PDB file of C-alpha atoms in Angstrom:
ATOM      1  CA  UNK K   1      -2.661  30.870   5.236  1.00  0.00           C
ATOM      2  CA  UNK K   2      -0.577  31.785   2.206  1.00  0.00           C
ATOM      3  CA  UNK K   3      -2.372  31.944  -1.126  1.00  0.00           C
ATOM      4  CA  UNK K   4       0.045  29.382  -2.553  1.00  0.00           C
ATOM      5  CA  UNK K   5      -0.808  27.012   0.282  1.00  0.00           C
ATOM      6  CA  UNK K   6      -4.519  27.748   0.052  1.00  0.00           C
ATOM      7  CA  UNK K   7      -6.614  25.436   2.229  1.00  0.00           C
ATOM      8  CA  UNK K   8      -3.718  23.035   2.764  1.00  0.00           C
ATOM      9  CA  UNK K   9      -1.771  22.616   5.972  1.00  0.00           C
ATOM     10  CA  UNK K  10       1.722  24.055   6.361  1.00  0.00           C
ATOM     11  CA  UNK K  11       4.346  23.335   9.058  1.00  0.00           C
ATOM     12  CA  UNK K  12       2.960  25.946  11.475  1.00  0.00           C
ATOM     13  CA  UNK K  13      -0.625  24.690  10.979  1.00  0.00           C
ATOM     14  CA  UNK K  14       0.431  21.101  11.650  1.00  0.00           C
ATOM     15  CA  UNK K  15       2.240  21.997  14.863  1.00  0.00           C
ATOM     16  CA  UNK K  16      -0.636  24.209  16.039  1.00  0.00           C
ATOM     17  CA  UNK K  17      -3.186  21.473  15.382  1.00  0.00           C
ATOM     18  CA  UNK K  18      -1.025  18.855  17.083  1.00  0.00           C
ATOM     19  CA  UNK K  19      -0.475  21.089  20.116  1.00  0.00           C
ATOM     20  CA  UNK K  20      -4.198  21.871  20.416  1.00  0.00           C
ATOM     21  CA  UNK K  21      -5.010  18.142  20.298  1.00  0.00           C
ATOM     22  CA  UNK K  22      -2.149  17.131  22.573  1.00  0.00           C
ATOM     23  CA  UNK K  23      -0.839  14.884  19.790  1.00  0.00           C
ATOM     24  CA  UNK K  24       2.734  13.646  19.605  1.00  0.00           C
ATOM     25  CA  UNK K  25       3.450  11.404  16.601  1.00  0.00           C
ATOM     26  CA  UNK K  26       4.203   7.883  17.862  1.00  0.00           C
ATOM     27  CA  UNK K  27       6.755   5.403  16.549  1.00  0.00           C
ATOM     28  CA  UNK K  28       4.410   2.603  17.610  1.00  0.00           C
ATOM     29  CA  UNK K  29       1.942   3.643  14.901  1.00  0.00           C
ATOM     30  CA  UNK K  30       4.636   4.705  12.455  1.00  0.00           C
ATOM     31  CA  UNK K  31       3.287   8.266  12.391  1.00  0.00           C
ATOM     32  CA  UNK K  32       5.150  10.903  10.413  1.00  0.00           C
ATOM     33  CA  UNK K  33       2.978  13.832   9.362  1.00  0.00           C
ATOM     34  CA  UNK K  34       3.554  15.530   5.998  1.00  0.00           C
ATOM     35  CA  UNK K  35       4.042  19.264   6.561  1.00  0.00           C
ATOM     36  CA  UNK K  36       4.644  20.420   2.988  1.00  0.00           C
ATOM     37  CA  UNK K  37       1.750  21.516   0.767  1.00  0.00           C
ATOM     38  CA  UNK K  38       3.775  21.055  -2.429  1.00  0.00           C
ATOM     39  CA  UNK K  39       4.449  17.415  -1.534  1.00  0.00           C
ATOM     40  CA  UNK K  40       0.798  16.491  -1.007  1.00  0.00           C
ATOM     41  CA  UNK K  41      -0.169  18.252  -4.240  1.00  0.00           C
ATOM     42  CA  UNK K  42       2.572  16.299  -6.012  1.00  0.00           C
ATOM     43  CA  UNK K  43       1.177  13.042  -4.574  1.00  0.00           C
ATOM     44  CA  UNK K  44      -2.336  13.856  -5.830  1.00  0.00           C
ATOM     45  CA  UNK K  45      -0.913  14.744  -9.254  1.00  0.00           C
ATOM     46  CA  UNK K  46       1.214  11.590  -9.445  1.00  0.00           C
ATOM     47  CA  UNK K  47      -1.796   9.499  -8.373  1.00  0.00           C
ATOM     48  CA  UNK K  48      -3.695  11.011 -11.331  1.00  0.00           C
ATOM     49  CA  UNK K  49      -6.699  11.680  -9.116  1.00  0.00           C
ATOM     50  CA  UNK K  50      -9.648  12.722 -11.279  1.00  0.00           C
ATOM     51  CA  UNK K  51     -12.733  14.817 -10.484  1.00  0.00           C
ATOM     52  CA  UNK K  52     -14.917  11.688 -10.600  1.00  0.00           C
ATOM     53  CA  UNK K  53     -12.694   9.573  -8.337  1.00  0.00           C
ATOM     54  CA  UNK K  54     -13.807   8.133  -5.028  1.00  0.00           C
ATOM     55  CA  UNK K  55     -10.591   7.965  -3.018  1.00  0.00           C
ATOM     56  CA  UNK K  56      -9.904   5.964   0.116  1.00  0.00           C
ATOM     57  CA  UNK K  57      -7.045   7.218   2.282  1.00  0.00           C
ATOM     58  CA  UNK K  58      -5.496   5.145   5.065  1.00  0.00           C
ATOM     59  CA  UNK K  59      -3.840   6.900   8.003  1.00  0.00           C
ATOM     60  CA  UNK K  60      -4.825  10.529   7.245  1.00  0.00           C
ATOM     61  CA  UNK K  61      -3.260  11.833  10.463  1.00  0.00           C
ATOM     62  CA  UNK K  62      -3.935  15.555  10.816  1.00  0.00           C
ATOM     63  CA  UNK K  63      -5.322  15.821   7.273  1.00  0.00           C
ATOM     64  CA  UNK K  64      -2.492  17.175   5.073  1.00  0.00           C
ATOM     65  CA  UNK K  65      -3.082  14.753   2.198  1.00  0.00           C
ATOM     66  CA  UNK K  66      -6.840  14.542   2.878  1.00  0.00           C
ATOM     67  CA  UNK K  67      -7.321  18.221   2.057  1.00  0.00           C
ATOM     68  CA  UNK K  68      -5.277  17.948  -1.149  1.00  0.00           C
ATOM     69  CA  UNK K  69      -7.321  14.923  -2.238  1.00  0.00           C
ATOM     70  CA  UNK K  70     -10.589  16.713  -1.502  1.00  0.00           C
ATOM     71  CA  UNK K  71      -9.533  19.632  -3.735  1.00  0.00           C
ATOM     72  CA  UNK K  72      -9.655  17.260  -6.733  1.00  0.00           C
ATOM     73  CA  UNK K  73     -11.668  14.081  -6.029  1.00  0.00           C
ATOM     74  CA  UNK K  74     -15.431  13.643  -5.996  1.00  0.00           C
ATOM     75  CA  UNK K  75     -15.310  11.946  -2.600  1.00  0.00           C
ATOM     76  CA  UNK K  76     -12.690  10.993   0.002  1.00  0.00           C
ATOM     77  CA  UNK K  77     -13.109   8.389   2.731  1.00  0.00           C
ATOM     78  CA  UNK K  78     -10.359   8.377   5.343  1.00  0.00           C
ATOM     79  CA  UNK K  79      -9.621   5.378   7.580  1.00  0.00           C
ATOM     80  CA  UNK K  80      -7.999   6.384  10.869  1.00  0.00           C
ATOM     81  CA  UNK K  81      -7.223   4.172  13.885  1.00  0.00           C
ATOM     82  CA  UNK K  82      -6.143   6.926  16.304  1.00  0.00           C
ATOM     83  CA  UNK K  83      -9.015   8.121  18.523  1.00  0.00           C
ATOM     84  CA  UNK K  84      -7.903  11.759  18.812  1.00  0.00           C
ATOM     85  CA  UNK K  85      -7.004  12.152  15.137  1.00  0.00           C
ATOM     86  CA  UNK K  86     -10.228  10.485  13.961  1.00  0.00           C
ATOM     87  CA  UNK K  87     -12.311  12.835  16.085  1.00  0.00           C
ATOM     88  CA  UNK K  88     -10.468  15.960  14.922  1.00  0.00           C
ATOM     89  CA  UNK K  89     -10.292  15.365  11.169  1.00  0.00           C
ATOM     90  CA  UNK K  90     -13.911  16.206  10.184  1.00  0.00           C
ATOM     91  CA  UNK K  91     -13.563  19.578  11.963  1.00  0.00           C
ATOM     92  CA  UNK K  92     -10.327  20.305  10.065  1.00  0.00           C
ATOM     93  CA  UNK K  93     -12.050  19.568   6.759  1.00  0.00           C
ATOM     94  CA  UNK K  94     -15.050  21.714   7.741  1.00  0.00           C
ATOM     95  CA  UNK K  95     -12.804  24.624   8.765  1.00  0.00           C
ATOM     96  CA  UNK K  96     -10.478  24.620   5.736  1.00  0.00           C
ATOM     97  CA  UNK K  97     -12.623  23.236   2.889  1.00  0.00           C
ATOM     98  CA  UNK K  98     -16.241  23.774   4.015  1.00  0.00           C
ATOM     99  CA  UNK K  99     -17.541  23.420   0.463  1.00  0.00           C
ATOM    100  CA  UNK K 100     -16.136  19.864   0.360  1.00  0.00           C
ATOM    101  CA  UNK K 101     -17.233  18.714   3.830  1.00  0.00           C
ATOM    102  CA  UNK K 102     -20.180  16.776   2.382  1.00  0.00           C
ATOM    103  CA  UNK K 103     -17.751  14.901   0.109  1.00  0.00           C
ATOM    104  CA  UNK K 104     -15.739  13.603   3.053  1.00  0.00           C
ATOM    105  CA  UNK K 105     -16.308  10.439   5.054  1.00  0.00           C
ATOM    106  CA  UNK K 106     -14.417   9.034   8.031  1.00  0.00           C
ATOM    107  CA  UNK K 107     -14.074   5.426   9.188  1.00  0.00           C
ATOM    108  CA  UNK K 108     -12.632   5.198  12.689  1.00  0.00           C
ATOM    109  CA  UNK K 109     -11.025   1.774  12.554  1.00  0.00           C
ATOM    110  CA  UNK K 110      -7.899  -0.284  12.070  1.00  0.00           C
ATOM    111  CA  UNK K 111      -7.507  -0.485   8.263  1.00  0.00           C
ATOM    112  CA  UNK K 112      -6.675  -4.192   8.566  1.00  0.00           C
ATOM    113  CA  UNK K 113     -10.183  -4.793   9.957  1.00  0.00           C
ATOM    114  CA  UNK K 114     -12.120  -2.713   7.419  1.00  0.00           C
ATOM    115  CA  UNK K 115     -14.377  -4.922   5.303  1.00  0.00           C
ATOM    116  CA  UNK K 116     -16.626  -2.257   3.825  1.00  0.00           C
ATOM    117  CA  UNK K 117     -16.726   1.501   3.360  1.00  0.00           C
ATOM    118  CA  UNK K 118     -19.686   3.877   3.536  1.00  0.00           C
ATOM    119  CA  UNK K 119     -20.793   5.704   0.405  1.00  0.00           C
ATOM    120  CA  UNK K 120     -19.758   5.012  -3.175  1.00  0.00           C
ATOM    121  CA  UNK K 121     -17.254   2.248  -3.959  1.00  0.00           C
ATOM    122  CA  UNK K 122     -13.641   3.476  -4.001  1.00  0.00           C
ATOM    123  CA  UNK K 123     -11.893   3.838  -7.355  1.00  0.00           C
ATOM    124  CA  UNK K 124      -8.495   4.882  -5.986  1.00  0.00           C
ATOM    125  CA  UNK K 125      -6.333   4.376  -2.902  1.00  0.00           C
ATOM    126  CA  UNK K 126      -3.929   7.190  -2.035  1.00  0.00           C
ATOM    127  CA  UNK K 127      -2.102   7.102   1.276  1.00  0.00           C
ATOM    128  CA  UNK K 128       0.966   7.928   3.307  1.00  0.00           C
ATOM    129  CA  UNK K 129       1.098   4.486   4.898  1.00  0.00           C
ATOM    130  CA  UNK K 130       2.544   3.972   8.376  1.00  0.00           C
ATOM    131  CA  UNK K 131       5.932   2.337   7.842  1.00  0.00           C
ATOM    132  CA  UNK K 132       5.394  -0.611  10.174  1.00  0.00           C
ATOM    133  CA  UNK K 133       2.190  -1.918   8.544  1.00  0.00           C
ATOM    134  CA  UNK K 134       2.493  -0.645   4.963  1.00  0.00           C
ATOM    135  CA  UNK K 135       2.586  -3.965   3.083  1.00  0.00           C
ATOM    136  CA  UNK K 136      -0.188  -5.832   4.953  1.00  0.00           C
ATOM    137  CA  UNK K 137      -2.478  -2.786   4.808  1.00  0.00           C
ATOM    138  CA  UNK K 138      -1.858  -2.302   1.080  1.00  0.00           C
ATOM    139  CA  UNK K 139      -2.532  -5.969   0.268  1.00  0.00           C
ATOM    140  CA  UNK K 140      -5.639  -6.032   2.494  1.00  0.00           C
ATOM    141  CA  UNK K 141      -7.135  -2.965   0.783  1.00  0.00           C
ATOM    142  CA  UNK K 142      -6.453  -4.293  -2.726  1.00  0.00           C
ATOM    143  CA  UNK K 143      -7.977  -7.639  -1.803  1.00  0.00           C
ATOM    144  CA  UNK K 144     -11.017  -6.237   0.007  1.00  0.00           C
ATOM    145  CA  UNK K 145     -11.941  -3.527  -2.499  1.00  0.00           C
ATOM    146  CA  UNK K 146     -11.668  -4.830  -6.080  1.00  0.00           C
ATOM    147  CA  UNK K 147     -13.123  -1.547  -7.392  1.00  0.00           C
ATOM    148  CA  UNK K 148      -9.835   0.212  -6.538  1.00  0.00           C
ATOM    149  CA  UNK K 149      -8.272   0.640  -9.979  1.00  0.00           C
ATOM    150  CA  UNK K 150      -5.342   2.914  -9.156  1.00  0.00           C
ATOM    151  CA  UNK K 151      -3.210   3.127  -6.049  1.00  0.00           C
ATOM    152  CA  UNK K 152      -0.421   5.456  -5.026  1.00  0.00           C
ATOM    153  CA  UNK K 153       1.192   4.891  -1.654  1.00  0.00           C
ATOM    154  CA  UNK K 154       4.050   6.606   0.094  1.00  0.00           C
ATOM    155  CA  UNK K 155       6.135   4.094   2.024  1.00  0.00           C
ATOM    156  CA  UNK K 156       9.662   3.673   3.341  1.00  0.00           C
ATOM    157  CA  UNK K 157      12.084   3.748   0.351  1.00  0.00           C
ATOM    158  CA  UNK K 158      13.253   0.196   1.042  1.00  0.00           C
ATOM    159  CA  UNK K 159       9.650  -1.059   1.030  1.00  0.00           C
ATOM    160  CA  UNK K 160       8.950   0.866  -2.181  1.00  0.00           C
ATOM    161  CA  UNK K 161      11.911  -0.869  -3.821  1.00  0.00           C
ATOM    162  CA  UNK K 162      10.669  -4.276  -2.660  1.00  0.00           C
ATOM    163  CA  UNK K 163       7.116  -3.721  -3.856  1.00  0.00           C
ATOM    164  CA  UNK K 164       8.239  -2.586  -7.313  1.00  0.00           C
ATOM    165  CA  UNK K 165      11.036  -5.160  -7.766  1.00  0.00           C
ATOM    166  CA  UNK K 166      10.916  -7.673 -10.614  1.00  0.00           C
ATOM    167  CA  UNK K 167      12.152 -11.298 -10.740  1.00  0.00           C
ATOM    168  CA  UNK K 168      15.920 -11.547 -10.434  1.00  0.00           C
ATOM    169  CA  UNK K 169      16.257  -8.363  -8.380  1.00  0.00           C
ATOM    170  CA  UNK K 170      18.129  -8.601  -5.085  1.00  0.00           C
ATOM    171  CA  UNK K 171      15.125  -7.173  -3.217  1.00  0.00           C
ATOM    172  CA  UNK K 172      12.432  -9.175  -5.055  1.00  0.00           C
ATOM    173  CA  UNK K 173      10.423 -11.127  -2.514  1.00  0.00           C
ATOM    174  CA  UNK K 174       7.029 -11.853  -0.978  1.00  0.00           C
ATOM    175  CA  UNK K 175       5.715  -8.237  -1.151  1.00  0.00           C
ATOM    176  CA  UNK K 176       6.791  -7.950  -4.818  1.00  0.00           C
ATOM    177  CA  UNK K 177       4.973 -11.124  -5.877  1.00  0.00           C
ATOM    178  CA  UNK K 178       1.817 -10.524  -3.846  1.00  0.00           C
ATOM    179  CA  UNK K 179       1.452  -6.920  -5.024  1.00  0.00           C
ATOM    180  CA  UNK K 180       1.943  -8.120  -8.597  1.00  0.00           C
ATOM    181  CA  UNK K 181      -0.896 -10.617  -8.133  1.00  0.00           C
ATOM    182  CA  UNK K 182      -3.265  -7.632  -8.046  1.00  0.00           C
ATOM    183  CA  UNK K 183      -1.560  -4.964 -10.083  1.00  0.00           C
ATOM    184  CA  UNK K 184       1.174  -3.660 -12.336  1.00  0.00           C
ATOM    185  CA  UNK K 185       3.589  -2.086  -9.878  1.00  0.00           C
ATOM    186  CA  UNK K 186       6.239   0.586 -10.381  1.00  0.00           C
ATOM    187  CA  UNK K 187       8.261   3.163  -8.456  1.00  0.00           C
ATOM    188  CA  UNK K 188       6.728   6.599  -8.952  1.00  0.00           C
ATOM    189  CA  UNK K 189       9.213   8.918  -7.228  1.00  0.00           C
ATOM    190  CA  UNK K 190      11.159   9.650  -4.070  1.00  0.00           C
ATOM    191  CA  UNK K 191      10.273  11.825  -1.088  1.00  0.00           C
ATOM    192  CA  UNK K 192      12.895  13.454   1.154  1.00  0.00           C
ATOM    193  CA  UNK K 193      12.862  13.393   4.939  1.00  0.00           C
ATOM    194  CA  UNK K 194      12.412  17.143   5.485  1.00  0.00           C
ATOM    195  CA  UNK K 195       8.742  17.205   4.394  1.00  0.00           C
ATOM    196  CA  UNK K 196       7.738  15.210   7.482  1.00  0.00           C
ATOM    197  CA  UNK K 197       7.262  15.991  11.149  1.00  0.00           C
ATOM    198  CA  UNK K 198       8.990  14.395  12.871  1.00  0.00           C
ATOM    199  CA  UNK K 199      11.598  13.797  10.146  1.00  0.00           C
ATOM    200  CA  UNK K 200      12.071  10.013   9.825  1.00  0.00           C
ATOM    201  CA  UNK K 201      15.575   8.554   9.724  1.00  0.00           C
ATOM    202  CA  UNK K 202      14.849   6.924   6.351  1.00  0.00           C
ATOM    203  CA  UNK K 203      13.819   8.224   2.933  1.00  0.00           C
ATOM    204  CA  UNK K 204      10.383   7.540   1.466  1.00  0.00           C
ATOM    205  CA  UNK K 205       9.250   6.396  -1.955  1.00  0.00           C
ATOM    206  CA  UNK K 206       6.064   6.548  -3.999  1.00  0.00           C
ATOM    207  CA  UNK K 207       4.701   3.316  -5.471  1.00  0.00           C
ATOM    208  CA  UNK K 208       2.063   3.220  -8.202  1.00  0.00           C
ATOM    209  CA  UNK K 209      -0.155   0.160  -8.587  1.00  0.00           C
ATOM    210  CA  UNK K 210      -2.594  -0.147 -11.499  1.00  0.00           C
ATOM    211  CA  UNK K 211      -4.960  -3.065 -11.075  1.00  0.00           C
ATOM    212  CA  UNK K 212      -4.642  -5.781 -13.697  1.00  0.00           C
ATOM    213  CA  UNK K 213      -7.362  -5.490 -16.322  1.00  0.00           C
ATOM    214  CA  UNK K 214      -7.562  -9.291 -16.305  1.00  0.00           C
ATOM    215  CA  UNK K 215      -6.813 -11.320 -13.158  1.00  0.00           C
ATOM    216  CA  UNK K 216      -4.011 -13.861 -13.460  1.00  0.00           C
ATOM    217  CA  UNK K 217      -5.443 -16.934 -15.149  1.00  0.00           C
ATOM    218  CA  UNK K 218      -5.115 -19.880 -12.825  1.00  0.00           C
ATOM    219  CA  UNK K 219      -7.268 -22.630 -11.378  1.00  0.00           C
ATOM    220  CA  UNK K 220      -5.493 -22.144  -8.021  1.00  0.00           C
ATOM    221  CA  UNK K 221      -6.966 -19.796  -5.426  1.00  0.00           C
ATOM    222  CA  UNK K 222      -5.144 -16.722  -4.199  1.00  0.00           C
ATOM    223  CA  UNK K 223      -4.605 -18.472  -0.852  1.00  0.00           C
ATOM    224  CA  UNK K 224      -3.011 -21.469  -2.583  1.00  0.00           C
ATOM    225  CA  UNK K 225      -0.723 -19.282  -4.702  1.00  0.00           C
ATOM    226  CA  UNK K 226       0.330 -17.161  -1.723  1.00  0.00           C
ATOM    227  CA  UNK K 227       1.136 -20.340   0.249  1.00  0.00           C
ATOM    228  CA  UNK K 228       3.668 -21.289  -2.457  1.00  0.00           C
ATOM    229  CA  UNK K 229       5.129 -17.765  -2.422  1.00  0.00           C
ATOM    230  CA  UNK K 230       5.518 -17.768   1.368  1.00  0.00           C
ATOM    231  CA  UNK K 231       7.202 -21.191   1.307  1.00  0.00           C
ATOM    232  CA  UNK K 232       9.541 -20.266  -1.569  1.00  0.00           C
ATOM    233  CA  UNK K 233      10.895 -17.175   0.188  1.00  0.00           C
ATOM    234  CA  UNK K 234      10.966 -18.572   3.729  1.00  0.00           C
ATOM    235  CA  UNK K 235      14.407 -20.008   2.946  1.00  0.00           C
ATOM    236  CA  UNK K 236      15.735 -17.771   0.174  1.00  0.00           C
ATOM    237  CA  UNK K 237      19.048 -19.563  -0.402  1.00  0.00           C
ATOM    238  CA  UNK K 238      17.463 -22.949  -0.984  1.00  0.00           C
ATOM    239  CA  UNK K 239      16.432 -24.350  -4.338  1.00  0.00           C
ATOM    240  CA  UNK K 240      12.696 -24.574  -4.878  1.00  0.00           C
ATOM    241  CA  UNK K 241      12.890 -28.368  -4.603  1.00  0.00           C
ATOM    242  CA  UNK K 242      14.125 -27.956  -1.022  1.00  0.00           C
ATOM    243  CA  UNK K 243      12.194 -24.795  -0.101  1.00  0.00           C
ATOM    244  CA  UNK K 244       8.847 -26.261  -1.200  1.00  0.00           C
ATOM    245  CA  UNK K 245       9.328 -29.702   0.341  1.00  0.00           C
ATOM    246  CA  UNK K 246       7.299 -28.791   3.445  1.00  0.00           C
ATOM    247  CA  UNK K 247       4.554 -27.222   1.331  1.00  0.00           C
ATOM    248  CA  UNK K 248       4.345 -30.229  -1.031  1.00  0.00           C
ATOM    249  CA  UNK K 249       4.807 -32.904   1.627  1.00  0.00           C
ATOM    250  CA  UNK K 250       8.240 -34.031   0.473  1.00  0.00           C
ATOM    251  CA  UNK K 251      11.133 -32.944  -1.737  1.00  0.00           C
ATOM    252  CA  UNK K 252      10.065 -35.510  -4.350  1.00  0.00           C
ATOM    253  CA  UNK K 253       6.509 -34.156  -4.407  1.00  0.00           C
ATOM    254  CA  UNK K 254       7.876 -30.592  -4.681  1.00  0.00           C
ATOM    255  CA  UNK K 255      10.057 -31.653  -7.634  1.00  0.00           C
ATOM    256  CA  UNK K 256       7.088 -33.311  -9.360  1.00  0.00           C
ATOM    257  CA  UNK K 257       4.955 -30.176  -8.945  1.00  0.00           C
ATOM    258  CA  UNK K 258       7.768 -27.977 -10.263  1.00  0.00           C
ATOM    259  CA  UNK K 259       8.436 -30.155 -13.295  1.00  0.00           C
ATOM    260  CA  UNK K 260       4.702 -30.318 -14.075  1.00  0.00           C
ATOM    261  CA  UNK K 261       4.583 -26.504 -13.863  1.00  0.00           C
ATOM    262  CA  UNK K 262       7.544 -26.158 -16.228  1.00  0.00           C
ATOM    263  CA  UNK K 263       9.825 -24.715 -13.531  1.00  0.00           C
ATOM    264  CA  UNK K 264      13.324 -26.002 -12.810  1.00  0.00           C
ATOM    265  CA  UNK K 265      13.533 -27.695  -9.377  1.00  0.00           C
ATOM    266  CA  UNK K 266      16.967 -26.053  -9.051  1.00  0.00           C
ATOM    267  CA  UNK K 267      15.576 -22.520  -9.513  1.00  0.00           C
ATOM    268  CA  UNK K 268      15.129 -20.172  -6.569  1.00  0.00           C
ATOM    269  CA  UNK K 269      12.018 -18.218  -5.644  1.00  0.00           C
ATOM    270  CA  UNK K 270      13.542 -14.853  -6.520  1.00  0.00           C
ATOM    271  CA  UNK K 271      13.725 -15.874 -10.199  1.00  0.00           C
ATOM    272  CA  UNK K 272       9.994 -16.649 -10.620  1.00  0.00           C
ATOM    273  CA  UNK K 273       7.108 -14.529 -11.852  1.00  0.00           C
ATOM    274  CA  UNK K 274       3.737 -14.523 -10.119  1.00  0.00           C
ATOM    275  CA  UNK K 275       2.348 -16.527 -13.056  1.00  0.00           C
ATOM    276  CA  UNK K 276       4.945 -19.255 -12.429  1.00  0.00           C
ATOM    277  CA  UNK K 277       4.053 -19.402  -8.744  1.00  0.00           C
ATOM    278  CA  UNK K 278       0.405 -19.820  -9.789  1.00  0.00           C
ATOM    279  CA  UNK K 279       1.333 -22.724 -12.083  1.00  0.00           C
ATOM    280  CA  UNK K 280       3.209 -24.453  -9.255  1.00  0.00           C
ATOM    281  CA  UNK K 281       0.172 -24.042  -6.985  1.00  0.00           C
ATOM    282  CA  UNK K 282      -1.987 -25.758  -9.616  1.00  0.00           C
ATOM    283  CA  UNK K 283       0.248 -28.835  -9.520  1.00  0.00           C
ATOM    284  CA  UNK K 284       0.523 -29.377  -5.784  1.00  0.00           C
ATOM    285  CA  UNK K 285      -0.880 -32.901  -6.003  1.00  0.00           C
ATOM    286  CA  UNK K 286       1.466 -33.916  -8.826  1.00  0.00           C
ATOM    287  CA  UNK K 287       3.588 -36.833  -7.730  1.00  0.00           C
ATOM    288  CA  UNK K 288       1.806 -37.128  -4.367  1.00  0.00           C
TER     289      UNK K 288
END
């Protein structure tokens, strides 16, 4: 262990651990393990993790980021679906950061099924999210744990761009709007391929999400607003009058709802803010 690396895992440590556990990262679970101590420290720094934070981490893998989080946070709860990795992680924490072992908790589960966490309520979410489930996991965690104030996730660069996109952007879509329902979202950096094992064939990006101090003011429920969003982007090239006809019951009813919400029936979904989608949801019955 080099002094610069400290308790953190380096490339040799990762490969040794993986070999001892018989672990090969699988594409099916989107596993790419971070092997660079500087990168995980940078993630913790960018996430602005504080000594009083209770952090939840999804997909900790062999524990690279977990150890870096434990160096700073008051408590870390990791959610891991993989049987072998979930069993091994507490021992890794105990071996490399014994003084922080009591501040670590593990939930062996699919993150999409987690409805509660042991210990204190989480204040931050920091994770290297598996590429294939990044958006649904992120939205589920934000929805399920309203105490999460700050989030920093590492995702595929393309997904990072989508999450942080604003109205009018070519990549603005369902993930952009739904993430913005919960938080102010922005790109927070890029991560190269060489800090992972195995190296993915795409670049990664960091996305910062700071929960809205005040929820979006609307009489519509989240489910109702998200139904409008899904319908609007299901057929991107269509005008909202056409795209929302199924949702509203007819093109005429869609037009009435749009006009009542102050949105042009000729507009397209990629031009609208989350607040405008909420207004449309409030007027679903208009003209029906």
